[in-house]
GROMACS .gro file of C-alpha atoms in nm:
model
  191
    1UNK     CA    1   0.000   0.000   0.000
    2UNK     CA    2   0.292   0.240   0.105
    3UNK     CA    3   0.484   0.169  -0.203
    4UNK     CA    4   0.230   0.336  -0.404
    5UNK     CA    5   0.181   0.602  -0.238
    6UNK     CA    6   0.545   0.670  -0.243
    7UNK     CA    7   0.505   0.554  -0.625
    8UNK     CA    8   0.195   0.813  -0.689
    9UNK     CA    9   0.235   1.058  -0.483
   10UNK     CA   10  -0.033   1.209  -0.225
   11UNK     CA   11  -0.128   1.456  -0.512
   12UNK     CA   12  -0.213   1.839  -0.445
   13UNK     CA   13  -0.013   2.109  -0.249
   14UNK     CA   14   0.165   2.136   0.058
   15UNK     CA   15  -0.102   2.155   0.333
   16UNK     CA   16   0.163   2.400   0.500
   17UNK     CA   17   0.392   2.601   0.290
   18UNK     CA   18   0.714   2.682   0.353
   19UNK     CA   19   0.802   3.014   0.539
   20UNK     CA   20   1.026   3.273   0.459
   21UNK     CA   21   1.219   3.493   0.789
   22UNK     CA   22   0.834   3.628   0.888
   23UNK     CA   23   0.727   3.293   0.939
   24UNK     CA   24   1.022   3.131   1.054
   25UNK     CA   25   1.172   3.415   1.296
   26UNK     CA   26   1.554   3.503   1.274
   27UNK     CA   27   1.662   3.190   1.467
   28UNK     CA   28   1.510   2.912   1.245
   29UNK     CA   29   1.543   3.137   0.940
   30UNK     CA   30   1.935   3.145   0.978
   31UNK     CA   31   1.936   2.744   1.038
   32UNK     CA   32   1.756   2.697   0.735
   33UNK     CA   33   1.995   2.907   0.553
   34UNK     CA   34   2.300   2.744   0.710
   35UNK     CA   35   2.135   2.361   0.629
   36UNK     CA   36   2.063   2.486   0.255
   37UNK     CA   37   2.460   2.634   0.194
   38UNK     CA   38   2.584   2.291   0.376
   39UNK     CA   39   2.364   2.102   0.122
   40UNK     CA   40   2.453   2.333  -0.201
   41UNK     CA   41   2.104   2.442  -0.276
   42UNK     CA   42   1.839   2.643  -0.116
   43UNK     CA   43   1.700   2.617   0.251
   44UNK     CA   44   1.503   2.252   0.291
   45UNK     CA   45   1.155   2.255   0.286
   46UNK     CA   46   1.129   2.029   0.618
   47UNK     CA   47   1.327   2.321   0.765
   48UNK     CA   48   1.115   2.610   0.596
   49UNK     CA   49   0.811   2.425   0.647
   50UNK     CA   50   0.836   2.275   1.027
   51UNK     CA   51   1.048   2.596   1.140
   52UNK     CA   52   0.695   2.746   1.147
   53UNK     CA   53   0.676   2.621   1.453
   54UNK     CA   54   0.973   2.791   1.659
   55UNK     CA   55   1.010   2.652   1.956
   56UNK     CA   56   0.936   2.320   1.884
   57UNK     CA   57   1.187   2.308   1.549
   58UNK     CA   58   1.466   2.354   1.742
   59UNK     CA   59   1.417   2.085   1.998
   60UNK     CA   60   1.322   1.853   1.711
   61UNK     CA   61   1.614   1.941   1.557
   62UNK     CA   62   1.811   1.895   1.867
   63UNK     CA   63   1.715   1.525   1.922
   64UNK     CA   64   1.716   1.439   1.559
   65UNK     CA   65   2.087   1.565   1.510
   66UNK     CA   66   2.184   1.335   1.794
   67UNK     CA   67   2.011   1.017   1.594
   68UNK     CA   68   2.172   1.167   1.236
   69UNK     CA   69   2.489   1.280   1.162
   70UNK     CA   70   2.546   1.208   1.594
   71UNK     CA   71   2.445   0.857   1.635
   72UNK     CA   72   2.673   0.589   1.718
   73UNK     CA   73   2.548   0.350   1.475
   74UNK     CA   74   2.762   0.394   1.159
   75UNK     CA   75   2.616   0.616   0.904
   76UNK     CA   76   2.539   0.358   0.587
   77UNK     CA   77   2.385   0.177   0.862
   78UNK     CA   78   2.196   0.488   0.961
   79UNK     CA   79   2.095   0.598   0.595
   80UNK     CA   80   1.979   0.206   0.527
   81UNK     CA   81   1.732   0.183   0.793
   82UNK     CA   82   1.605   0.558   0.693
   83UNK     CA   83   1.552   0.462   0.331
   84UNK     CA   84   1.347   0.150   0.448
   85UNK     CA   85   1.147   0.357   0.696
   86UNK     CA   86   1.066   0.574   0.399
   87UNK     CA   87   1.006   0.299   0.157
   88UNK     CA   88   0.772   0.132   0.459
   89UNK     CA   89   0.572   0.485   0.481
   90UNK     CA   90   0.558   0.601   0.114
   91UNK     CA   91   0.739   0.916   0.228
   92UNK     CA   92   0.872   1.066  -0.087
   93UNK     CA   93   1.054   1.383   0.094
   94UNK     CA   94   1.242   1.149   0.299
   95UNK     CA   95   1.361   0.860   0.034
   96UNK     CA   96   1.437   1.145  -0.180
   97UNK     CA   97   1.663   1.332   0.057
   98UNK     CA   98   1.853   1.017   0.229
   99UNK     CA   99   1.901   0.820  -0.100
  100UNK     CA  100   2.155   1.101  -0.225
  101UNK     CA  101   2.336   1.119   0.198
  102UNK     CA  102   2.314   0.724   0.149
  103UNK     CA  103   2.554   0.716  -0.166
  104UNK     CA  104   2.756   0.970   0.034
  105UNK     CA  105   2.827   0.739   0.299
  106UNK     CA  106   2.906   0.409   0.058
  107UNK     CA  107   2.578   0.247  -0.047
  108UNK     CA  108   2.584   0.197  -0.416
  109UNK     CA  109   2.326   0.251  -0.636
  110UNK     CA  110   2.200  -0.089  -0.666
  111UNK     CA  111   2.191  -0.114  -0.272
  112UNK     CA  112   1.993   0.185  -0.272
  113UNK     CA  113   1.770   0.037  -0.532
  114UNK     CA  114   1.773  -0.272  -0.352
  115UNK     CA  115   1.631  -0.114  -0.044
  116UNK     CA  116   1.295  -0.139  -0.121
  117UNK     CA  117   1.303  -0.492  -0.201
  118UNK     CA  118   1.353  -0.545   0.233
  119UNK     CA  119   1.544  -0.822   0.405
  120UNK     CA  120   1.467  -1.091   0.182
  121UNK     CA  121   1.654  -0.969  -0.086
  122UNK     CA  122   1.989  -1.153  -0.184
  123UNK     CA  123   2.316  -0.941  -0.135
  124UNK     CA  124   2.266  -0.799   0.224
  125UNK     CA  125   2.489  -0.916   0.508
  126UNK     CA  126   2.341  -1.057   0.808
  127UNK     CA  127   2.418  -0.782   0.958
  128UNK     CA  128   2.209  -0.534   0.682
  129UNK     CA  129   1.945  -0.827   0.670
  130UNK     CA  130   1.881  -0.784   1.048
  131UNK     CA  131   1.848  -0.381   1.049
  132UNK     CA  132   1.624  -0.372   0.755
  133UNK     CA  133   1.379  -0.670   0.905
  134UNK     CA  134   1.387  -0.483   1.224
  135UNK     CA  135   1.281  -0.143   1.090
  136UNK     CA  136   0.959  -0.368   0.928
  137UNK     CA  137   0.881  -0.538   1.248
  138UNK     CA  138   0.872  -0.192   1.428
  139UNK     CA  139   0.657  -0.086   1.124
  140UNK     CA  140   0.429  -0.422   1.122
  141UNK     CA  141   0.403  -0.472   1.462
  142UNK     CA  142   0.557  -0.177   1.676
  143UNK     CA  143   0.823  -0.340   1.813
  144UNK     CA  144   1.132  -0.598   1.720
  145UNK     CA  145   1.042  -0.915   1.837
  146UNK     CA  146   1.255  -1.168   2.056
  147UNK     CA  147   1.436  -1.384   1.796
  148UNK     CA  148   1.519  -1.074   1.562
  149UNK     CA  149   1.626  -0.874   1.877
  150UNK     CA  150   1.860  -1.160   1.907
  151UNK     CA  151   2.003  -1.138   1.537
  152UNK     CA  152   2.071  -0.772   1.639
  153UNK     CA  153   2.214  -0.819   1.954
  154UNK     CA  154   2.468  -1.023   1.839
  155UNK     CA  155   2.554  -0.728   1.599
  156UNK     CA  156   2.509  -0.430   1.807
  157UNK     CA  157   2.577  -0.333   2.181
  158UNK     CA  158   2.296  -0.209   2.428
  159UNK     CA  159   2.377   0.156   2.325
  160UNK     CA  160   2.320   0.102   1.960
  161UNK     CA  161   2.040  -0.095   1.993
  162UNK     CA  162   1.821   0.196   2.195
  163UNK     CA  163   1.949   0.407   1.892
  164UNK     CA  164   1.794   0.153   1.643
  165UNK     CA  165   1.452   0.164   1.778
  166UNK     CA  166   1.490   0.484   1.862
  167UNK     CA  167   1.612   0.584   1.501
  168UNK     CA  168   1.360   0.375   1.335
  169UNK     CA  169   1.046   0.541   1.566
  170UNK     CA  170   1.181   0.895   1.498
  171UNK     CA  171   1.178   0.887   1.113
  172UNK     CA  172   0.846   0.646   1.087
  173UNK     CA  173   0.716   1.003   1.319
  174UNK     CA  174   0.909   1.229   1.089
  175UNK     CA  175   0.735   1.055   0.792
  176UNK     CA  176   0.379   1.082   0.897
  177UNK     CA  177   0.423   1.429   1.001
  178UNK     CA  178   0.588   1.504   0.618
  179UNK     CA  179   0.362   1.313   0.445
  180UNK     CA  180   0.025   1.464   0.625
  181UNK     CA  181   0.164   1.844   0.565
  182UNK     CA  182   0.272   1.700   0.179
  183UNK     CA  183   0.646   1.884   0.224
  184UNK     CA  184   0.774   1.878  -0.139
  185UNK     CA  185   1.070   1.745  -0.181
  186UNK     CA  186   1.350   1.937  -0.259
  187UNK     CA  187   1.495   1.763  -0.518
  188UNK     CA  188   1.338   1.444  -0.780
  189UNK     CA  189   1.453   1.056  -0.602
  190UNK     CA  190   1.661   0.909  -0.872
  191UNK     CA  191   1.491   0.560  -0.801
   0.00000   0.00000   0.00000
């Protein structure tokens, strides 16, 4: 179901538009600047458009900063699970955004590509296997159940795994809340 959504779109407009410095105050206004010169192109909508609300952007921000680029799980790790959340949700803005930082940090094309296939796929370690079953379980069935948390623990320390979920429930959030406002992307998904 997800997949086409992602596939067709939600159709229509953003719901909520992105701001300029009026609607975004100085603060978030210079952040979205800052995030748009880092990333060689204009501000990010899901900066211009959730900086609307002030308070609240920053502390998102905050706490999603220390999941991605500040986590302790290694970045293609990271970037796989994301891609899979957004596959799972049909969230265009976010497969769109991570499949480019994906290739950044060493996932090839056909990985990428590959993504959407899930877990059962041939060509993923156990380890890659393990991460992308568990961010379907937490999609399916809102959690990771005993013999996958097993899989994983054998891969990951206590400290990583509290990331994982945690990684996995804050982009399945950041999702819903993208897909329900319909932020535009910023740039076409090459896949």
């Amino acid at each position: 179901m997800w997949a086409t959504v992602l596939a067709m779109g939600d159709g229509g407009k953003p719901r909520i538009a992105p701001g300029g410095r009026r609607q975004l105050g100085w603060v978030n206004y210079a952040i979205a600047k800052v995030a748009g010169i880092a990333t060689r192109g204009r501000p990010p909508h899901i900066f211009t458009t959730l900086g609307r609300h002030r308070g609240l952007f920053r502390r998102w921000l905050w706490f999603a900063g220390a999941l991605m680029p500040g986590g302790k799980l290694p970045r293609a790790d990271t970037e796989l699970v994301i891609l899979r959340v957004a596959h799972n949700t049909g969230s265009e803005y976010e497969w769109a955004q991570h499949e480019r930082m994906a290739r950044r940090v060493g996932l090839s094309d056909e990985q990428v590509a590959r993504v959407r296939e899930g877990p059962g796929a041939g060509g993923w370690s156990e380890r890659q296997a393990a991460l992308l079953a568990a961010t379907d379980e937490m999609h399916s069935e809102g959690r990771i159940g005993d013999e996958l948390w097993e899989r994983l623990s054998a891969e990951l320390d206590e400290v990583r795994l509290i990331e994982l979920c945690m990684l996995i429930g804050h982009y399945e959030m950041l999702a819903m809340t993208v897909n329900s406002i319909r932020v535009e992307p910023d740039f076409p998904s090459r896949l």
